[in-house]
XYZ file of C-alpha atoms in Angstrom:
669
model
C -0.321 0.260 0.101
C 2.656 2.363 0.824
C 4.408 2.035 -2.932
C 0.644 2.778 -4.486
C 0.999 6.599 -4.115
C 4.272 7.268 -4.945
C 4.058 4.233 -8.275
C 0.909 6.439 -9.369
C 2.141 9.513 -9.152
C 5.207 8.789 -10.991
C 2.650 6.690 -13.735
C 1.079 10.429 -14.157
C 4.471 12.039 -14.962
C 5.337 9.546 -17.556
C 2.136 10.235 -19.161
C 2.205 14.780 -18.614
C 5.667 14.095 -20.044
C 4.669 12.209 -23.305
C 2.004 13.784 -23.571
C 4.529 16.965 -23.856
C 6.752 15.334 -25.622
C 4.584 14.685 -29.300
C 2.284 17.434 -28.868
C 4.094 19.567 -31.815
C 3.436 16.467 -33.742
C 0.284 16.313 -33.526
C -0.483 19.064 -35.926
C 1.783 17.665 -38.986
C 0.439 16.615 -42.230
C -0.595 13.318 -44.013
C 2.513 11.564 -45.220
C 3.834 8.634 -47.572
C 1.104 5.962 -47.441
C -1.410 7.917 -45.964
C -2.165 8.752 -48.893
C -2.181 5.824 -50.337
C -4.575 3.929 -47.312
C -6.466 6.223 -45.992
C -8.364 7.495 -49.233
C -9.951 4.762 -49.296
C -12.489 5.979 -46.310
C -14.199 8.009 -48.989
C -13.857 5.869 -51.554
C -17.511 4.942 -52.330
C -18.562 7.809 -50.508
C -18.743 7.777 -47.332
C -18.177 5.604 -44.126
C -22.329 6.436 -42.584
C -23.999 3.361 -43.851
C -24.152 -0.023 -42.907
C -23.257 -0.746 -46.467
C -20.822 1.608 -46.918
C -19.510 0.516 -43.425
C -18.864 -3.149 -44.747
C -17.444 -1.612 -48.501
C -13.935 -0.037 -46.366
C -13.757 -2.550 -43.352
C -13.162 -5.556 -46.767
C -11.670 -2.793 -48.451
C -8.174 -3.592 -47.645
C -4.977 -5.391 -49.440
C -2.278 -4.902 -47.233
C -1.704 -8.870 -46.217
C -4.502 -11.775 -47.044
C -6.172 -10.186 -44.131
C -6.147 -7.127 -45.716
C -5.714 -5.854 -41.640
C -9.796 -5.093 -40.911
C -8.960 -3.842 -37.750
C -6.345 -0.851 -38.735
C -9.030 0.312 -40.726
C -11.955 0.145 -38.010
C -10.184 1.953 -35.944
C -9.636 5.077 -38.754
C -12.850 5.526 -37.909
C -13.022 6.746 -34.754
C -11.510 9.862 -36.271
C -12.991 9.744 -39.698
C -15.691 8.808 -42.730
C -14.836 10.551 -45.255
C -12.019 11.813 -47.589
C -10.711 14.232 -46.957
C -10.127 14.201 -43.631
C -8.282 16.455 -40.917
C -4.796 14.157 -39.833
C -5.280 15.935 -36.308
C -7.523 13.445 -34.777
C -5.376 10.573 -36.275
C -2.392 11.663 -34.211
C -4.472 11.621 -31.669
C -5.748 8.639 -31.632
C -2.139 7.177 -32.346
C -0.774 9.864 -29.317
C -2.980 8.242 -26.676
C -2.472 3.900 -28.189
C 1.349 3.795 -27.373
C 0.677 6.225 -24.087
C -2.511 2.720 -23.789
C 0.773 0.469 -25.148
C 2.794 1.717 -22.282
C 0.730 1.171 -19.387
C 0.417 -2.039 -20.339
C 3.378 -2.768 -20.974
C 3.951 -1.996 -17.728
C 2.271 -4.775 -16.735
C 3.760 -7.225 -18.359
C 7.603 -5.934 -17.191
C 6.218 -6.190 -13.434
C 4.556 -9.109 -13.987
C 8.015 -10.890 -15.424
C 10.481 -9.006 -12.883
C 7.717 -11.234 -9.949
C 8.135 -13.989 -11.697
C 12.198 -14.173 -11.767
C 11.950 -13.559 -7.954
C 12.874 -9.891 -7.774
C 10.708 -8.432 -4.983
C 7.859 -5.772 -5.633
C 9.701 -2.512 -5.682
C 12.113 -3.775 -7.735
C 10.750 -5.101 -10.352
C 7.892 -1.525 -10.485
C 10.078 0.397 -11.104
C 12.357 -1.895 -13.267
C 8.651 -1.761 -15.058
C 8.003 1.508 -14.842
C 11.258 2.618 -16.244
C 11.587 -0.458 -18.942
C 8.009 1.266 -20.356
C 8.869 5.378 -19.678
C 12.193 4.502 -21.987
C 10.855 2.758 -24.346
C 7.902 4.609 -24.497
C 9.727 8.563 -24.707
C 12.137 6.391 -26.961
C 13.161 9.065 -29.751
C 12.953 6.312 -32.252
C 9.260 5.689 -31.841
C 7.947 9.166 -33.225
C 8.237 8.180 -36.999
C 5.809 4.931 -35.465
C 3.442 7.502 -33.112
C 3.357 10.226 -35.950
C 2.851 8.524 -38.488
C -0.902 7.927 -38.531
C -0.940 4.832 -41.235
C 1.772 2.748 -38.688
C -1.671 2.332 -36.105
C -0.763 -0.726 -37.822
C 2.109 -1.764 -36.439
C 1.283 -0.275 -33.146
C -2.024 -1.876 -32.681
C 0.182 -5.913 -33.330
C 1.713 -4.226 -30.423
C -1.244 -3.604 -28.031
C -2.514 -6.963 -28.890
C 0.755 -9.071 -28.302
C 0.403 -6.812 -25.222
C -2.308 -7.619 -23.876
C -1.687 -11.279 -25.530
C 0.559 -12.503 -23.210
C -1.441 -10.649 -20.286
C -4.300 -12.205 -20.282
C -2.155 -16.144 -21.027
C 0.254 -15.589 -17.799
C -2.355 -14.505 -16.117
C -4.164 -18.562 -16.795
C -1.096 -19.860 -16.578
C -0.801 -19.001 -12.974
C -4.774 -19.842 -13.348
C -3.535 -23.521 -13.782
C -0.649 -23.845 -11.187
C -3.118 -22.696 -8.389
C -5.226 -25.522 -9.921
C -8.012 -24.142 -11.632
C -7.705 -25.758 -14.609
C -11.230 -25.547 -16.568
C -10.031 -20.559 -16.089
C -6.801 -21.262 -16.589
C -7.700 -23.304 -20.023
C -9.770 -19.809 -20.890
C -7.687 -17.312 -20.124
C -4.159 -19.104 -21.820
C -7.187 -19.658 -25.033
C -8.265 -16.633 -24.886
C -4.831 -14.341 -24.379
C -2.799 -17.069 -27.452
C -4.770 -18.037 -29.591
C -8.175 -14.810 -29.029
C -4.837 -12.870 -29.135
C -2.734 -13.591 -32.128
C -6.256 -14.202 -33.824
C -6.757 -9.879 -33.452
C -2.758 -8.919 -34.007
C -3.749 -10.910 -37.435
C -6.033 -8.578 -38.069
C -4.346 -5.666 -37.820
C -0.846 -6.318 -39.500
C 0.361 -9.862 -40.550
C 3.386 -9.313 -36.983
C 1.334 -10.336 -34.739
C 1.499 -13.816 -35.841
C 4.453 -13.247 -33.884
C 2.422 -13.739 -30.308
C 2.222 -17.629 -29.994
C 6.700 -16.990 -30.795
C 7.456 -13.642 -28.223
C 4.625 -16.874 -25.110
C 7.330 -19.853 -26.020
C 10.382 -17.828 -25.291
C 8.504 -16.557 -22.152
C 7.703 -19.952 -21.316
C 11.369 -21.440 -21.971
C 13.330 -18.815 -20.235
C 11.598 -17.562 -17.306
C 8.849 -19.723 -16.411
C 9.669 -23.619 -17.117
C 12.665 -22.927 -15.037
C 10.885 -22.004 -12.219
C 7.255 -22.250 -11.578
C 6.116 -25.600 -13.880
C 2.797 -26.219 -13.966
C 2.288 -29.224 -11.779
C 1.458 -32.061 -12.476
C -1.612 -33.675 -13.772
C -4.947 -31.831 -15.097
C -3.055 -28.011 -14.906
C -0.170 -29.349 -16.648
C -2.119 -31.666 -19.863
C -3.808 -28.098 -20.553
C -0.781 -26.313 -20.115
C 0.807 -28.016 -22.678
C -2.106 -28.304 -25.001
C -2.485 -24.644 -25.327
C 1.236 -24.497 -25.809
C 1.369 -26.879 -28.379
C -1.863 -25.442 -29.917
C -1.698 -21.403 -30.319
C 2.231 -21.639 -29.491
C 4.369 -24.629 -31.021
C 2.166 -24.950 -34.096
C 1.716 -21.246 -34.425
C 5.228 -20.774 -34.362
C 6.819 -23.571 -36.606
C 4.397 -22.576 -39.303
C 5.570 -19.240 -39.032
C 9.306 -20.046 -38.599
C 8.458 -23.345 -42.069
C 7.302 -20.344 -44.267
C 9.995 -17.842 -44.415
C 12.508 -20.803 -44.759
C 10.415 -21.591 -47.657
C 10.469 -18.267 -48.999
C 13.981 -18.021 -48.699
C 15.224 -21.319 -49.903
C 12.995 -20.044 -52.972
C 13.703 -16.962 -53.596
C 18.028 -17.911 -52.924
C 17.528 -20.355 -56.058
C 15.169 -18.830 -57.728
C 17.946 -16.018 -57.919
C 17.449 -12.422 -60.132
C 15.548 -9.335 -58.361
C 11.400 -10.121 -56.631
C 9.074 -8.417 -58.205
C 10.204 -4.343 -59.412
C 12.918 -4.976 -56.615
C 16.457 -4.981 -57.033
C 18.148 -6.694 -55.483
C 17.021 -10.225 -54.357
C 16.142 -12.744 -52.061
C 19.775 -13.620 -51.244
C 20.656 -10.286 -51.443
C 17.465 -9.160 -48.381
C 18.803 -12.387 -46.314
C 22.070 -10.016 -46.400
C 21.394 -6.587 -46.116
C 19.858 -7.422 -43.421
C 21.713 -8.118 -40.770
C 23.770 -4.672 -41.295
C 19.542 -3.344 -40.547
C 18.879 -5.032 -38.308
C 22.319 -3.572 -36.367
C 21.594 0.259 -37.436
C 18.022 0.042 -35.809
C 19.545 -1.211 -32.527
C 22.929 2.202 -32.822
C 19.598 4.490 -33.321
C 17.613 1.989 -29.840
C 20.526 2.872 -27.420
C 22.242 6.024 -28.725
C 19.502 7.830 -30.065
C 19.771 11.075 -30.969
C 16.412 13.671 -32.120
C 16.685 13.512 -35.896
C 16.975 9.851 -38.281
C 16.923 8.810 -41.881
C 13.316 9.167 -40.714
C 10.514 8.194 -43.749
C 12.305 7.947 -46.795
C 15.326 5.535 -46.671
C 15.433 3.540 -50.452
C 19.106 4.451 -51.186
C 19.697 2.396 -48.229
C 22.300 0.408 -49.964
C 21.650 -4.262 -51.022
C 24.581 -6.402 -50.690
C 25.565 -8.632 -52.864
C 27.970 -10.426 -51.513
C 29.475 -10.929 -48.299
C 32.363 -8.387 -48.164
C 30.008 -6.265 -50.648
C 30.190 -3.913 -48.465
C 32.231 -5.059 -45.767
C 30.388 -4.254 -42.969
C 28.150 -8.084 -43.957
C 29.477 -9.982 -42.733
C 30.594 -8.781 -40.056
C 26.766 -8.315 -39.219
C 25.588 -11.721 -40.118
C 27.829 -13.184 -37.380
C 27.132 -9.633 -35.229
C 23.235 -10.511 -35.352
C 23.988 -14.292 -35.033
C 26.390 -13.716 -32.249
C 23.881 -11.763 -30.197
C 21.209 -13.996 -29.933
C 23.998 -17.733 -29.533
C 24.871 -15.755 -26.277
C 21.941 -14.456 -25.852
C 20.043 -17.815 -25.636
C 23.425 -19.378 -24.066
C 23.418 -16.985 -20.479
C 19.169 -17.262 -20.133
C 19.556 -19.345 -17.144
C 22.576 -16.833 -16.320
C 20.415 -13.510 -17.187
C 17.463 -14.643 -17.989
C 16.226 -10.571 -18.493
C 18.923 -10.062 -20.945
C 18.632 -13.570 -22.212
C 14.732 -12.354 -23.013
C 15.702 -8.927 -24.059
C 17.130 -9.981 -27.037
C 15.973 -12.913 -27.657
C 12.728 -11.196 -28.006
C 13.587 -7.899 -30.605
C 14.898 -10.530 -32.932
C 12.184 -12.306 -33.224
C 10.077 -9.149 -33.233
C 11.684 -8.756 -37.077
C 10.876 -12.340 -38.231
C 7.994 -11.653 -40.897
C 9.576 -7.760 -41.987
C 13.449 -8.519 -41.859
C 14.149 -11.470 -43.056
C 13.506 -13.165 -45.999
C 10.416 -11.853 -47.326
C 10.438 -9.438 -49.861
C 9.106 -5.960 -48.367
C 11.705 -2.908 -48.356
C 14.531 -3.191 -47.063
C 14.871 -0.549 -43.780
C 11.980 1.144 -42.488
C 11.840 2.526 -39.213
C 8.713 1.219 -37.683
C 9.146 -1.604 -37.427
C 11.377 -1.471 -34.292
C 7.593 -0.629 -32.369
C 6.880 -4.098 -31.382
C 10.033 -5.903 -31.677
C 12.126 -3.206 -28.932
C 8.579 -3.378 -26.435
C 11.829 -5.359 -24.147
C 14.736 -3.234 -25.018
C 15.226 -0.930 -21.928
C 13.329 -3.888 -18.977
C 17.132 -5.089 -18.545
C 17.571 -1.888 -17.951
C 15.664 -0.472 -15.010
C 16.133 -4.009 -13.424
C 19.481 -2.719 -12.601
C 19.506 1.510 -11.771
C 16.476 -0.608 -9.160
C 18.150 -3.022 -8.333
C 19.905 0.726 -5.309
C 22.123 -1.508 -2.925
C 24.793 0.012 -4.935
C 26.047 3.108 -6.555
C 22.360 4.360 -5.652
C 22.793 7.930 -5.535
C 24.338 7.253 -10.182
C 21.427 4.735 -10.744
C 18.880 7.839 -9.105
C 20.739 10.286 -11.749
C 19.906 7.660 -14.184
C 16.135 7.571 -13.866
C 15.494 10.914 -13.294
C 17.794 12.551 -16.802
C 17.687 8.815 -18.645
C 14.255 9.844 -19.271
C 14.525 13.715 -19.659
C 17.029 13.597 -22.371
C 14.972 11.261 -24.471
C 12.182 13.463 -24.183
C 13.196 16.566 -24.702
C 15.014 14.152 -27.661
C 11.791 13.397 -28.502
C 10.373 16.892 -27.904
C 12.700 18.068 -30.222
C 11.302 15.669 -33.156
C 8.095 15.778 -32.703
C 8.360 19.402 -33.366
C 10.056 18.522 -36.489
C 7.088 16.240 -37.941
C 4.945 19.250 -36.616
C 6.788 21.104 -39.245
C 6.086 19.583 -43.179
C 8.751 22.034 -44.248
C 10.915 20.979 -42.624
C 10.954 18.301 -41.900
C 11.221 17.333 -45.425
C 14.907 19.597 -45.913
C 15.964 17.970 -43.074
C 14.974 14.773 -44.599
C 16.869 15.172 -47.573
C 19.625 16.120 -46.389
C 19.613 13.446 -44.451
C 19.331 10.948 -47.646
C 20.824 12.243 -49.788
C 20.653 9.253 -52.280
C 17.565 8.965 -51.602
C 15.204 10.128 -54.815
C 12.107 9.627 -52.482
C 13.524 12.819 -49.888
C 14.762 14.789 -52.819
C 11.585 14.727 -54.594
C 9.427 15.338 -51.589
C 11.492 18.403 -50.890
C 10.816 19.735 -54.411
C 7.444 19.744 -54.072
C 7.585 21.254 -50.289
C 9.536 24.358 -52.368
C 7.333 24.175 -54.900
C 4.728 25.408 -53.099
C 6.391 27.895 -51.437
C 7.273 29.658 -54.536
C 10.450 28.077 -54.917
C 10.760 26.662 -57.653
C 14.296 26.821 -58.930
C 15.760 25.301 -55.828
C 13.661 22.505 -56.696
C 14.886 22.623 -60.696
C 18.648 22.120 -59.033
C 18.072 19.242 -56.414
C 15.945 17.760 -58.484
C 18.358 17.447 -61.793
C 21.552 16.945 -59.875
C 19.412 13.319 -58.661
C 18.152 12.701 -61.771
C 22.486 12.899 -63.214
C 22.846 10.166 -61.247
C 19.257 7.817 -61.205
C 17.863 8.001 -64.293
C 15.442 5.910 -63.799
C 14.085 7.755 -61.346
C 10.185 8.974 -62.878
C 9.956 10.768 -59.727
C 12.570 12.904 -60.171
C 11.460 13.832 -64.449
C 7.940 14.302 -63.686
C 8.270 16.610 -60.792
C 11.190 18.548 -62.576
C 8.847 19.362 -65.736
C 6.387 20.874 -62.560
C 8.612 23.276 -61.253
C 10.144 24.261 -64.996
C 6.023 24.565 -65.685
C 7.005 26.692 -63.023
C 9.575 28.796 -63.999
C 8.683 29.264 -67.508
C 8.178 26.464 -69.403
C 9.676 23.463 -70.379
C 12.886 22.828 -72.288
C 13.853 19.130 -74.241
C 16.121 17.980 -72.702
C 13.338 17.614 -69.706
C 11.340 15.726 -71.994
C 14.179 13.893 -72.712
C 15.379 12.816 -69.142
C 11.344 11.434 -68.376
C 11.416 9.361 -71.593
C 14.507 7.563 -70.496
C 13.376 7.240 -66.901
C 9.374 6.060 -68.506
C 11.892 3.214 -70.544
C 14.064 2.551 -67.393
C 11.775 2.339 -64.644
C 10.710 -1.203 -63.562
C 7.004 0.887 -61.609
C 5.023 4.153 -62.104
C 2.379 2.984 -59.451
C 0.239 5.453 -59.411
C 2.637 8.035 -59.605
C 2.502 8.678 -63.042
C -1.365 8.273 -63.550
C -1.987 11.129 -60.728
C 0.253 13.391 -62.733
C -0.645 12.824 -66.160
C -4.352 14.324 -64.437
C -3.099 16.984 -62.905
C -0.409 17.859 -66.579
C -3.369 16.777 -68.951
C -5.155 20.239 -68.941
C -1.430 22.106 -68.568
C -1.368 20.991 -71.737
C -3.821 21.489 -73.189
C -4.516 25.324 -72.391
C -0.615 25.960 -73.055
C -0.452 27.296 -69.956
C 4.092 25.514 -69.492
C 5.561 26.577 -72.928
C 7.216 23.544 -74.228
C 4.861 20.823 -72.487
C 2.193 19.985 -75.485
C -0.617 17.074 -75.682
C 2.249 15.151 -77.580
C 5.443 15.447 -75.271
C 2.380 13.157 -73.012
C 1.920 11.573 -75.695
C 5.141 10.000 -75.712
C 5.811 9.403 -72.026
C 3.165 7.008 -72.193
C 4.230 5.395 -75.260
C 7.823 5.021 -73.763
C 5.818 3.130 -71.474
C 3.599 1.067 -73.033
C 7.673 -0.399 -74.857
C 8.919 -0.314 -71.730
C 8.733 -4.937 -70.638
C 9.302 -3.539 -66.578
C 5.747 -2.513 -67.807
C 4.317 -4.985 -69.922
C 2.254 -6.625 -66.606
C -1.561 -5.551 -67.435
C -2.023 -3.542 -64.450
C 0.903 -1.392 -65.702
C -0.088 -1.914 -69.940
C -4.296 -0.811 -68.763
C -3.477 2.492 -66.650
C -0.325 3.435 -69.740
C -3.985 3.090 -72.397
C -6.097 4.341 -70.115
C -4.385 7.588 -70.746
C -3.972 7.578 -74.197
C -7.710 7.630 -74.588
C -8.078 10.982 -72.386
C -5.533 12.357 -74.551
C -7.066 11.456 -77.918
C -10.608 12.752 -76.293
C -9.089 15.420 -75.394
C -8.385 16.236 -79.547
C -12.098 15.485 -80.531
C -11.564 12.230 -81.060
C -14.218 9.498 -79.554
C -13.533 7.088 -81.530
C -10.182 6.473 -80.795
C -10.547 7.312 -76.957
C -13.155 4.291 -76.961
C -11.146 1.715 -79.218
C -8.356 2.338 -76.684
C -10.317 2.084 -73.515
C -12.167 -0.945 -74.425
C -8.926 -1.906 -75.031
C -7.603 -0.805 -71.497
C -10.764 -3.321 -70.253
C -9.758 -5.778 -71.708
C -6.433 -6.290 -70.584
C -7.945 -6.365 -66.715
C -12.094 -6.842 -66.984
C -12.890 -4.462 -64.028
C -16.112 -3.227 -63.759
C -14.697 0.121 -61.803
C -12.304 0.256 -65.117
C -15.417 0.701 -67.214
C -17.069 3.237 -64.847
C -14.760 5.284 -64.795
C -13.832 4.854 -68.889
C -18.058 4.993 -69.854
C -17.919 8.459 -66.928
C -15.273 9.766 -69.010
C -16.759 10.222 -72.335
C -19.962 10.537 -71.093
C -18.470 14.054 -68.962
C -16.301 14.620 -72.001
C -19.952 14.846 -73.593
C -20.232 11.527 -75.458
C -22.832 9.821 -74.255
C -23.119 7.334 -77.370
C -18.964 6.417 -77.398
C -20.161 5.184 -73.226
C -23.032 3.178 -73.950
C -20.991 1.495 -76.411
C -18.248 1.003 -73.457
C -20.673 -0.249 -71.030
C -22.403 -2.625 -74.325
C -19.194 -4.817 -74.571
C -17.655 -3.963 -70.985
C -21.624 -6.796 -70.943
C -19.849 -8.906 -72.861
C -16.256 -9.283 -71.536
C -17.585 -9.446 -68.219
C -17.489 -12.809 -68.342
C -13.610 -12.765 -67.403
C -13.854 -10.484 -64.861
C -10.375 -10.121 -63.127
C -10.732 -13.631 -60.277
C -10.414 -11.574 -56.970
C -7.126 -13.256 -54.281
C -7.365 -15.116 -51.270
C -8.018 -13.480 -48.663
C -10.216 -10.313 -47.814
C -10.313 -9.152 -51.371
C -12.476 -12.554 -52.067
C -14.284 -11.409 -49.050
C -14.877 -7.582 -50.386
C -16.072 -9.043 -53.710
C -18.531 -11.207 -52.214
C -19.866 -7.705 -50.053
C -19.581 -5.493 -53.613
C -21.996 -9.100 -54.937
C -24.498 -9.479 -52.328
C -24.787 -4.893 -52.435
C -25.371 -5.157 -55.704
C -22.778 -3.233 -55.017
C -21.815 -2.550 -58.836
C -24.875 -3.352 -61.126
C -26.324 -0.621 -59.437
C -23.228 1.675 -60.588
C -23.021 0.129 -63.258
C -27.363 0.863 -63.734
C -27.314 4.682 -62.691
C -24.596 5.404 -65.336
C -26.167 3.995 -68.427
C -29.270 5.828 -67.420
C -27.837 8.908 -67.183
C -25.554 7.802 -70.590
C -29.156 7.014 -71.458
C -30.434 10.134 -70.865
C -27.957 12.368 -72.224
C -27.330 11.006 -74.824
C -31.370 11.369 -75.816
C -30.158 14.842 -74.966
C -28.567 15.808 -77.572
C -25.157 14.941 -76.044
C -25.808 17.950 -73.542
C -25.466 16.016 -70.114
C -28.469 16.534 -67.609
C -26.712 15.856 -64.975
C -23.000 18.259 -63.841
C -21.595 14.369 -62.345
C -22.956 11.208 -64.420
C -21.892 9.312 -61.771
C -19.465 8.847 -58.985
C -18.396 5.813 -59.260
C -15.507 4.073 -56.634
C -12.780 1.814 -57.321
C -13.295 -1.537 -54.476
C -11.995 -3.933 -57.236
C-alpha cells in the first residue's frame, strides 16, 4: 500500500511527459503511405451506413487479411476523405500511451516471476516502459498515421501475453478450466486480433514460447495432472504449431527465393541479397535504439544499399556474425541473465517477418515498435537494484527519461512542420529519390521552383530511371516559364527504365493534361505526354496488365481531349480488356459521357457486358471477401445501371449532360 501513491504519481508524470514530448507533432500533416491507405474512407462515399461500412472494412489489400482491425480504428477519427490529420495522430498517441501501460504491467509481472521484490519489479517496469514510451525512434511510428497498423499488433501482443500469464497462474493453482480459458483467449484470440491489424501480430505465439522457455519453465513449472495437460495443449495448439508454421513459411520462401535468384518483382535486389543486407539493417536499428538522437533518416530509406556479397559492402559479414552471435549468446546465457536474454531474443524474434525473407523494402524505422518492447527492461532492473551506486542510478532514472523526452519533443516538432521536415530528411538522405522529390514538392509549394529544379537535376543525373524526379522536374520547370526538350527527354529516359510507376504517373498525368491542353506551360504539349505514354508501353518492366491498362487509358484520354472519341473508345476498350474490372468500365464510360460523348460511353458499357465473364478473379483472403460484399450488395450492378441511365438521358438530350456529375463510381475492385 505504501508504494501505491508514489507509483501512481510517477505513472501520471510519465504520461504528462509523453504528452508534452509529442504535442508539437500532433498538428502535422498526412505523409507518404497515408495517401495510399486513408482515402479508402471515402472511396465509395462517406462511411455512414452499414453498406458503406462493410465495403470500407473489407477494402484493405495489405496482407491476405486486409488489416481490417486497423481500418476499423480509423473510423474513430473520420468517416470520409479528405479528412483532418489531427484526430488520427491524437488517437495514435492515446494508443501509444495505452501500450506503455500494458507494457508496464507485463514487465512488472515478468520481474516478479524472475524472483525480484515488489518494489524492484515495479521500478524496473516503470523504467523499462518509460524509456520505451519516450524513445525518439518511435516518433516515426506514433506520428505516422498509417503505422497504427504497427501499433495495434503490439497492443494485441501485450494483452495476449498478460492474459496467457494470468491463465498460466490459474493452472499452477489448480484452476484448470479458468486457466485453459484465459490461456486460449490470450494466445489464440489475441493472435487472431493481432493478425487482423497486421501480419506481425502472428508472432505472439513465438514470444510466449520464449517467455515460457527462459522465465517460466525453470522457475514456475505447472503441476502434474489436468493443469499440466491443459498447459501443454495450449502451448502446442496456440504456441508451437503457429510458431513452427511461421518459421517454416519464412524458411520456404527464403529457400525458394535463393534458388530462383535474380531481382524480386519490382525490387532491385534478390532474396539472397536481402538476407545478406538485413543484419546490417538490424544493427542500424539497434544503434538508433541504444544511441538515440533527435533526428534520423525518417520515412525515406529507398537509398539503402543492398549487400551483393559477404564483403560488399565490407560490413556485411561482420553484421551477420554479430547478429548470430547476439542470438547465440543470449540463448547460452538465458539461465544466468534471463531478462537480458529474453530482451535480445524477443527483439530478433519480433523482426522475423519484416527483416528476413519476405520481399518488403529493406529499411523502415517503424519496424522496431513491437520488437523493442522489452529492450530497456534489463536496464530498468539494473537501475532498480539500488544496493550499489544508489545516487548514480537515481540520477540516471531522472536523466534518461528527461533526455529521451527532450529528443522526442525535438523530433515531434519536426513532424509538426512539413516544410522543415522535408528539407531535413532530404539533407540526411541525399541519395533518396523519395526524400528529394518530397523536398522539391515542398519547395514548389513555397514558391521556390528554382531550388526544386537544382535539387531534382542533381539526383536525376545519377538516377536517370527515377520517374518521380523527372516528372516533378517538369512541374518545377513549368513554374519558371516552361520546359525544354531535354526535360522531356529525361522523362522519356526515366519511363524507359523504371520498374514501376504505381499511381505516381496517373496522378501526375491528371494534373498535367489540363496544363498541356491550355498551353499553360510553354514546351509542354499533349504530343509530349503521348511520347511518355508510348515509351512506357514499350518498357518491358511495365509489361504487366496493370501498368499497360493505366497507360492505355491515359492514351485514350489524350485522344478524347483532341476530339477523337472513336480513338478514345478503342483505347478504353483495349485497356478494359487487359484487366476486366467493373470499376475500369465505369471510369472510362463516365469519362466519355463527361466529355460530351454519351453514346460512346454506352458502347463501352455494352462491351463490358460482353466481357464481364472474364472479369478478374479476386485474390485470396480479404479481396475475395470484398468482392463477395460488393456482389451481395449489388454494388457494381447499381453503379452500372445508374451510369447507363444517365448516359441514355444525355444521349437523348443531344449529348448535353443533364447532370453535373454522371456518376461517382468507386474503384474498390
